[in-house]
């Protein structure tokens, strides 16, 4: 339109409006495509993090390290760290420790299980390791947590 006008041509109002609308629609569709691509990328990233979290949950008692998580996610070490932290708020192995403590809390409600058994079921090397991580996350030992949990049940 501008070049026609500059070359001495006459662009009528209706014709200019139609051409301008076409340009605007093209620009808007490009933005929509960009937005769709970004949303699609975010969904793929979320799916990769979900696959890592699912793997963690399914193998809670097993040995899980960065290499395993990188294979599951199909991401580089640095990209996995950044993406996982962005989605969950934690680095992958910190998140794994929190999942293990969460499961340990649930198992501590079962008095038939010893703390040693719970440590093994939740992927901790031993009761000392469980206690150290549990204390760091919850602020008290597994034994104290169990006492408080059981005392709360008796009061009801």
Coordinates of C-alpha atoms in Angstrom, one line a residue:
X1 CA 0.0 0.0 0.0
X2 CA 2.7 2.4 0.9
X3 CA 4.8 1.6 -2.1
X4 CA 1.8 2.0 -4.4
X5 CA 1.1 5.4 -2.9
X6 CA 4.7 6.4 -3.2
X7 CA 4.8 5.3 -6.9
X8 CA 1.9 7.6 -7.7
X9 CA -0.8 5.0 -7.5
X10 CA -4.1 5.6 -5.8
X11 CA -5.2 3.3 -3.1
X12 CA -8.9 3.8 -2.3
X13 CA -10.2 3.6 1.2
X14 CA -11.9 0.3 0.9
X15 CA -9.0 -1.3 -0.9
X16 CA -6.6 0.1 1.8
X17 CA -8.8 -1.3 4.6
X18 CA -9.0 -4.7 3.0
X19 CA -5.2 -4.8 2.6
X20 CA -4.6 -3.5 6.1
X21 CA -7.0 -6.1 7.5
X22 CA -5.1 -8.8 5.7
X23 CA -1.8 -7.6 7.1
X24 CA -3.2 -7.4 10.6
X25 CA -4.7 -10.9 10.3
X26 CA -1.4 -12.3 9.2
X27 CA 0.4 -10.7 12.1
X28 CA -2.2 -11.9 14.6
X29 CA -2.0 -15.5 13.2
X30 CA 1.8 -15.4 13.5
X31 CA 1.5 -14.4 17.2
X32 CA -1.1 -17.2 17.7
X33 CA 1.3 -19.7 16.1
X34 CA 4.1 -18.5 18.3
X35 CA 1.8 -18.8 21.4
X36 CA 0.7 -22.2 20.3
X37 CA 4.3 -23.2 19.8
X38 CA 5.2 -21.9 23.3
X39 CA 2.3 -23.7 24.9
X40 CA 3.2 -26.9 23.1
X41 CA 6.8 -26.5 24.2
X42 CA 5.7 -26.0 27.8
X43 CA 3.5 -29.0 27.7
X44 CA 6.4 -31.2 26.4
X45 CA 8.6 -29.8 29.2
X46 CA 5.9 -30.5 31.8
X47 CA 5.6 -34.0 30.4
X48 CA 9.3 -34.6 30.7
X49 CA 9.3 -33.5 34.4
X50 CA 6.2 -35.6 35.0
X51 CA 8.0 -38.7 33.6
X52 CA 10.9 -38.0 36.0
X53 CA 8.6 -37.6 39.0
X54 CA 6.7 -40.8 38.0
X55 CA 10.0 -42.7 37.7
X56 CA 10.9 -41.4 41.2
X57 CA 7.6 -42.5 42.7
X58 CA 7.7 -45.9 41.0
X59 CA 11.3 -46.6 42.1
X60 CA 11.3 -44.8 45.5
X61 CA 13.2 -47.6 47.3
X62 CA 15.8 -48.0 44.5
X63 CA 19.0 -46.2 43.7
X64 CA 18.2 -43.1 41.7
X65 CA 20.9 -40.7 40.6
X66 CA 21.3 -37.9 38.0
X67 CA 22.3 -40.2 35.2
X68 CA 19.1 -42.3 35.6
X69 CA 16.9 -39.1 35.6
X70 CA 18.7 -37.7 32.6
X71 CA 18.0 -40.9 30.7
X72 CA 14.3 -40.9 31.7
X73 CA 13.9 -37.2 30.8
X74 CA 16.0 -37.3 27.7
X75 CA 17.5 -34.0 28.7
X76 CA 21.1 -32.8 29.3
X77 CA 22.1 -32.5 33.0
X78 CA 22.0 -28.7 33.0
X79 CA 18.6 -28.6 31.2
X80 CA 17.1 -31.2 33.5
X81 CA 18.2 -29.2 36.6
X82 CA 16.9 -25.9 35.3
X83 CA 13.6 -27.3 33.9
X84 CA 12.9 -29.4 37.0
X85 CA 13.6 -26.5 39.3
X86 CA 11.4 -24.3 37.2
X87 CA 8.4 -26.7 37.3
X88 CA 8.7 -28.1 40.9
X89 CA 10.7 -25.4 42.8
X90 CA 13.4 -28.0 43.7
X91 CA 16.4 -29.6 42.1
X92 CA 15.6 -33.3 41.1
X93 CA 17.5 -35.0 44.0
X94 CA 16.0 -32.6 46.6
X95 CA 12.6 -33.4 45.2
X96 CA 13.3 -37.1 45.4
X97 CA 14.4 -36.7 49.1
X98 CA 11.1 -34.9 49.8
X99 CA 9.1 -37.7 48.1
X100 CA 11.0 -40.3 50.2
X101 CA 10.3 -38.3 53.4
X102 CA 6.6 -38.0 52.4
X103 CA 6.4 -41.8 52.0
X104 CA 8.3 -42.3 55.3
X105 CA 5.8 -40.1 57.1
X106 CA 2.9 -42.2 55.7
X107 CA 4.7 -45.5 56.7
X108 CA 5.5 -44.2 60.2
X109 CA 1.7 -44.4 60.9
X110 CA 2.0 -48.2 60.7
X111 CA 3.4 -49.3 64.1
X112 CA 4.2 -52.8 62.7
X113 CA 7.0 -51.3 60.6
X114 CA 10.3 -50.5 62.3
X115 CA 12.2 -47.3 61.3
X116 CA 14.8 -49.6 59.8
X117 CA 12.2 -51.2 57.5
X118 CA 10.8 -47.8 56.6
X119 CA 14.3 -46.6 55.7
X120 CA 14.7 -49.5 53.3
X121 CA 11.3 -49.1 51.8
X122 CA 11.9 -45.4 51.1
X123 CA 15.3 -45.7 49.6
X124 CA 17.5 -44.5 52.4
X125 CA 20.8 -46.2 53.1
X126 CA 20.0 -46.8 56.7
X127 CA 18.1 -45.3 59.7
X128 CA 20.8 -42.7 60.3
X129 CA 20.4 -41.4 56.7
X130 CA 16.6 -41.4 57.1
X131 CA 16.8 -39.5 60.4
X132 CA 19.2 -36.9 59.0
X133 CA 17.1 -36.1 56.0
X134 CA 13.8 -36.4 57.9
X135 CA 15.1 -34.0 60.5
X136 CA 16.3 -31.6 57.9
X137 CA 12.9 -31.5 56.1
X138 CA 10.5 -31.9 59.1
X139 CA 12.5 -30.6 62.0
X140 CA 12.3 -33.7 64.1
X141 CA 13.4 -37.3 64.0
X142 CA 11.2 -40.1 62.5
X143 CA 10.8 -41.6 66.0
X144 CA 9.6 -38.2 67.4
X145 CA 7.3 -37.8 64.4
X146 CA 5.8 -41.3 65.0
X147 CA 5.3 -40.5 68.8
X148 CA 3.5 -37.2 67.9
X149 CA 1.4 -38.9 65.3
X150 CA 0.4 -41.7 67.7
X151 CA -0.2 -39.3 70.5
X152 CA -2.5 -37.3 68.2
X153 CA -4.5 -40.4 67.4
X154 CA -4.9 -41.4 71.1
X155 CA -6.3 -37.9 72.0
X156 CA -9.1 -38.3 69.5

